[in-house]
């Protein structure tokens, strides 16, 4: 029996990238094995298109990618056959989110979002360089923020967003105000594309994440890998898939689990 074709969906911060240093080098052995086996690694992150493009260049990654917690999928030119780059958007735009946040602030809710911060201020909060912070501020569908109120007002803030078909998602470092899409929308879209492209092959989807905003992405995969991290204990093991928790944290845990799966499936 032919071995299955593997496809990886991976969060970045705290998963493939170290939570504090953004270093991916502990995952290099697994990334090299994946590249040698021509197994796509779809990056699925709260980061913007510009930020993910920069990481893809470092990694030599050419697969499609999912930006801003599922705000859009970007399929590179000629990925599934001849054709230009394709962008598939989901949910509310960032302008719509910012309009809602302006209303919330007028009602007394206390927070500071990326739109309120200079590149220098954001660089300090997010441990980025100023050029990296500028990429982080160039957003399409989500607005990260730091909450400055108490827990009771945070609950009311969530209710206010929900009333306007928006929601608040906990990321590794920030809360993310966004539409009703999430990382799973991009996963479902790309799984459809890959299954159509490789219709003769058995496809096994592996998803790796470390925080609650990865939950639905993990649930879409055949194999869910929960990488140990700051918020990983809050991630529930998906019942309908095979689930693994890494022993090591961040990219070292990512590397360990991916290498084990590659060996298991004969790669």
Coordinates of C-alpha atoms in Angstrom, one line a residue:
X1 CA 0.0 0.0 0.0
X2 CA 1.4 3.4 -1.0
X3 CA 2.2 5.7 1.9
X4 CA -0.1 8.6 2.4
X5 CA 0.6 12.2 1.3
X6 CA 1.2 14.4 4.4
X7 CA 0.2 18.1 4.7
X8 CA 1.1 20.3 7.6
X9 CA -0.7 23.4 9.0
X10 CA 1.3 25.2 11.6
X11 CA 0.9 28.2 13.9
X12 CA 4.0 30.4 14.2
X13 CA 4.4 32.2 17.6
X14 CA 5.1 29.8 20.4
X15 CA 4.8 26.8 18.0
X16 CA 7.3 26.9 15.1
X17 CA 8.8 30.1 16.4
X18 CA 10.0 30.5 20.0
X19 CA 7.6 32.7 22.0
X20 CA 10.2 35.2 23.0
X21 CA 13.1 35.1 20.5
X22 CA 11.0 34.1 17.4
X23 CA 13.8 31.6 16.6
X24 CA 12.9 28.6 14.5
X25 CA 16.3 26.9 14.4
X26 CA 15.4 24.1 16.9
X27 CA 12.9 22.9 14.2
X28 CA 15.4 22.9 11.4
X29 CA 16.0 19.1 11.3
X30 CA 12.2 18.4 10.8
X31 CA 11.9 21.3 8.3
X32 CA 14.7 19.9 6.2
X33 CA 13.1 16.4 6.2
X34 CA 9.8 17.9 5.2
X35 CA 11.4 19.9 2.4
X36 CA 13.3 16.8 1.1
X37 CA 10.0 14.8 1.1
X38 CA 8.1 17.7 -0.7
X39 CA 5.6 17.9 2.2
X40 CA 3.9 21.4 2.2
X41 CA 4.0 23.4 5.5
X42 CA 1.1 25.8 5.5
X43 CA 1.8 28.7 7.9
X44 CA -1.4 29.7 9.7
X45 CA -0.9 32.6 12.1
X46 CA -2.2 35.8 13.6
X47 CA 0.7 37.5 11.7
X48 CA 0.0 39.7 8.7
X49 CA 0.8 38.8 5.1
X50 CA 4.0 40.9 5.2
X51 CA 5.2 39.3 8.4
X52 CA 4.5 35.7 7.2
X53 CA 6.2 36.5 3.8
X54 CA 9.3 37.4 5.8
X55 CA 9.2 34.1 7.7
X56 CA 8.6 32.2 4.5
X57 CA 11.7 33.7 3.0
X58 CA 13.8 32.6 6.0
X59 CA 12.4 29.1 5.8
X60 CA 12.4 28.8 2.0
X61 CA 8.7 28.0 2.3
X62 CA 6.7 28.2 -1.0
X63 CA 3.3 26.7 0.2
X64 CA 0.1 28.7 0.5
X65 CA -0.4 30.5 3.9
X66 CA -3.2 31.8 6.1
X67 CA -2.9 35.3 7.6
X68 CA -4.4 37.1 10.6
X69 CA -6.1 34.1 12.3
X70 CA -7.9 33.2 9.1
X71 CA -8.7 36.6 7.7
X72 CA -7.4 35.5 4.3
X73 CA -5.6 32.6 2.5
X74 CA -2.9 33.5 0.0
X75 CA -2.2 30.9 -2.7
X76 CA 1.1 31.6 -4.6
X77 CA 1.1 31.8 -8.3
X78 CA 1.2 28.4 -10.1
X79 CA 0.7 26.5 -6.8
X80 CA -2.2 24.2 -8.0
X81 CA -1.4 24.6 -11.7
X82 CA -0.8 27.6 -13.9
X83 CA -2.3 30.8 -12.7
X84 CA -1.7 34.1 -10.8
X85 CA -1.6 34.5 -7.0
X86 CA -5.0 34.0 -5.4
X87 CA -6.3 35.8 -2.3
X88 CA -9.4 34.3 -0.6
X89 CA -10.8 36.6 2.2
X90 CA -13.1 35.7 5.0
X91 CA -15.3 37.8 7.3
X92 CA -15.1 41.5 8.3
X93 CA -12.4 43.8 7.1
X94 CA -10.1 45.6 9.5
X95 CA -11.8 48.9 8.8
X96 CA -15.1 47.5 10.0
X97 CA -13.4 46.2 13.1
X98 CA -11.7 49.5 13.8
X99 CA -15.1 51.3 13.5
X100 CA -16.6 49.0 16.1
X101 CA -13.6 49.4 18.4
X102 CA -14.0 53.2 18.2
X103 CA -17.6 52.8 19.4
X104 CA -16.4 50.6 22.2
X105 CA -13.9 53.2 23.4
X106 CA -16.5 55.9 23.3
X107 CA -18.6 53.7 25.7
X108 CA -15.7 53.6 28.1
X109 CA -13.9 50.3 27.3
X110 CA -10.2 50.5 28.0
X111 CA -7.7 49.0 25.6
X112 CA -4.8 49.9 23.4
X113 CA -4.7 48.4 19.9
X114 CA -2.1 48.3 17.1
X115 CA -3.7 51.2 15.4
X116 CA -3.1 53.3 18.6
X117 CA 0.6 52.4 18.8
X118 CA 3.6 53.8 16.9
X119 CA 6.0 51.2 15.4
X120 CA 8.4 52.0 18.3
X121 CA 5.7 51.3 21.0
X122 CA 4.5 48.2 19.3
X123 CA 8.1 47.0 18.9
X124 CA 8.5 47.3 22.7
X125 CA 5.4 45.3 23.5
X126 CA 5.9 42.6 20.9
X127 CA 9.7 42.2 21.0
X128 CA 10.0 43.2 17.4
X129 CA 12.3 45.5 15.5
X130 CA 10.6 48.7 14.2
X131 CA 10.6 47.5 10.6
X132 CA 8.9 44.3 11.8
X133 CA 6.4 46.3 13.8
X134 CA 5.5 48.3 10.7
X135 CA 4.7 45.0 8.9
X136 CA 2.6 43.9 11.9
X137 CA 0.6 47.1 11.8
X138 CA -0.3 46.6 8.1
X139 CA -3.4 44.5 8.6
X140 CA -6.3 43.3 6.5
X141 CA -8.9 41.8 8.8
X142 CA -8.0 41.8 12.5
X143 CA -6.9 44.2 15.2
X144 CA -4.7 42.9 18.1
X145 CA -5.0 44.8 21.4
X146 CA -3.8 45.0 25.0
X147 CA -6.7 45.0 27.5
X148 CA -6.4 47.8 30.1
X149 CA -9.7 47.2 31.9
X150 CA -10.9 44.7 34.5
X151 CA -12.3 41.2 34.0
X152 CA -15.9 42.3 34.3
X153 CA -15.6 45.0 31.6
X154 CA -13.7 42.5 29.4
X155 CA -16.7 40.2 29.6
X156 CA -19.0 43.1 28.5
X157 CA -16.6 43.9 25.8
X158 CA -16.8 40.4 24.4
X159 CA -20.6 40.7 24.5
X160 CA -20.5 44.0 22.6
X161 CA -18.3 42.5 19.9
X162 CA -20.5 39.4 19.6
X163 CA -23.6 41.7 19.1
X164 CA -21.9 43.0 16.0
X165 CA -20.8 39.6 14.6
X166 CA -17.2 40.1 15.8
X167 CA -15.3 38.3 18.5
X168 CA -12.2 38.4 20.7
X169 CA -9.6 35.6 20.4
X170 CA -6.7 35.1 22.8
X171 CA -3.4 34.8 21.0
X172 CA 0.0 34.2 22.4
X173 CA 0.6 37.8 23.4
X174 CA -2.4 39.9 22.4
X175 CA -6.2 39.7 22.2
X176 CA -7.4 39.8 18.6
X177 CA -10.7 41.6 17.7
X178 CA -11.9 40.1 14.4
X179 CA -14.9 38.9 12.5
X180 CA -16.5 35.5 12.9
X181 CA -13.8 33.7 10.8
X182 CA -11.0 31.7 12.4
X183 CA -7.9 29.7 11.4
X184 CA -10.1 26.7 10.5
X185 CA -11.7 28.6 7.6
X186 CA -8.4 28.8 5.8
X187 CA -7.6 25.1 6.6
X188 CA -10.9 23.9 5.2
X189 CA -10.4 26.0 2.0
X190 CA -6.9 24.7 1.4
X191 CA -7.8 21.1 2.3
X192 CA -10.3 21.3 -0.5
X193 CA -7.7 22.6 -2.9
X194 CA -5.1 19.9 -1.9
X195 CA -7.6 17.1 -2.0
X196 CA -8.7 18.1 -5.5
X197 CA -5.1 18.5 -6.7
X198 CA -4.0 15.1 -5.2
X199 CA -7.2 13.3 -5.8
X200 CA -5.5 10.0 -6.3
X201 CA -3.6 10.1 -3.0
X202 CA -4.7 9.5 0.6
X203 CA -4.1 12.8 2.3
X204 CA -3.3 13.1 6.0
X205 CA -3.5 16.6 7.5
X206 CA -1.4 17.4 10.5
X207 CA -2.0 20.7 12.5
X208 CA 0.3 22.1 15.1
X209 CA -0.6 24.9 17.6
X210 CA 0.0 26.1 21.1
X211 CA -2.9 28.4 22.2
X212 CA -6.8 28.5 22.2
X213 CA -6.9 30.4 18.9
X214 CA -5.5 27.2 17.3
X215 CA -8.4 25.0 18.7
X216 CA -10.6 24.9 15.6
X217 CA -7.6 24.5 13.2
X218 CA -6.5 21.5 15.3
X219 CA -10.0 20.1 15.1
X220 CA -10.0 20.2 11.3
X221 CA -6.8 18.0 11.1
X222 CA -6.5 14.2 11.1
X223 CA -3.6 14.6 13.6
X224 CA -3.5 17.5 16.1
X225 CA -0.2 18.4 17.7
X226 CA -0.5 20.7 20.8
X227 CA 2.9 22.2 21.3
X228 CA 3.7 23.0 24.9
X229 CA 3.7 26.7 25.6
X230 CA 2.3 29.6 27.7
X231 CA -1.4 28.8 26.9
X232 CA -1.2 25.2 25.7
X233 CA -3.0 23.8 28.8
X234 CA -6.1 25.8 27.8
X235 CA -6.2 23.9 24.4
X236 CA -8.6 20.9 24.5
X237 CA -7.6 17.7 22.9
X238 CA -9.9 17.3 19.8
X239 CA -12.1 14.3 20.2
X240 CA -12.5 13.4 16.5
X241 CA -8.8 13.4 15.7
X242 CA -5.7 11.8 16.9
X243 CA -4.1 14.2 19.3
X244 CA -0.5 14.5 20.6
X245 CA 0.9 16.9 23.2
X246 CA 4.6 17.7 22.9
X247 CA 7.0 17.3 25.8
X248 CA 9.3 20.1 24.8
X249 CA 8.1 23.7 24.3
X250 CA 8.0 25.8 21.1
X251 CA 10.1 24.8 18.0
X252 CA 11.9 22.0 19.9
X253 CA 8.6 20.4 20.6
X254 CA 7.4 21.0 17.0
X255 CA 10.6 19.3 15.7
X256 CA 10.3 16.3 18.0
X257 CA 6.6 15.6 17.1
X258 CA 7.1 16.2 13.4
X259 CA 10.1 13.9 13.2
X260 CA 8.3 11.2 15.0
X261 CA 5.3 11.4 12.6
X262 CA 7.6 11.4 9.5
X263 CA 9.2 8.2 10.8
X264 CA 5.8 6.7 11.5
X265 CA 4.6 7.3 7.9
X266 CA 7.8 6.2 6.2
X267 CA 9.4 9.6 5.3

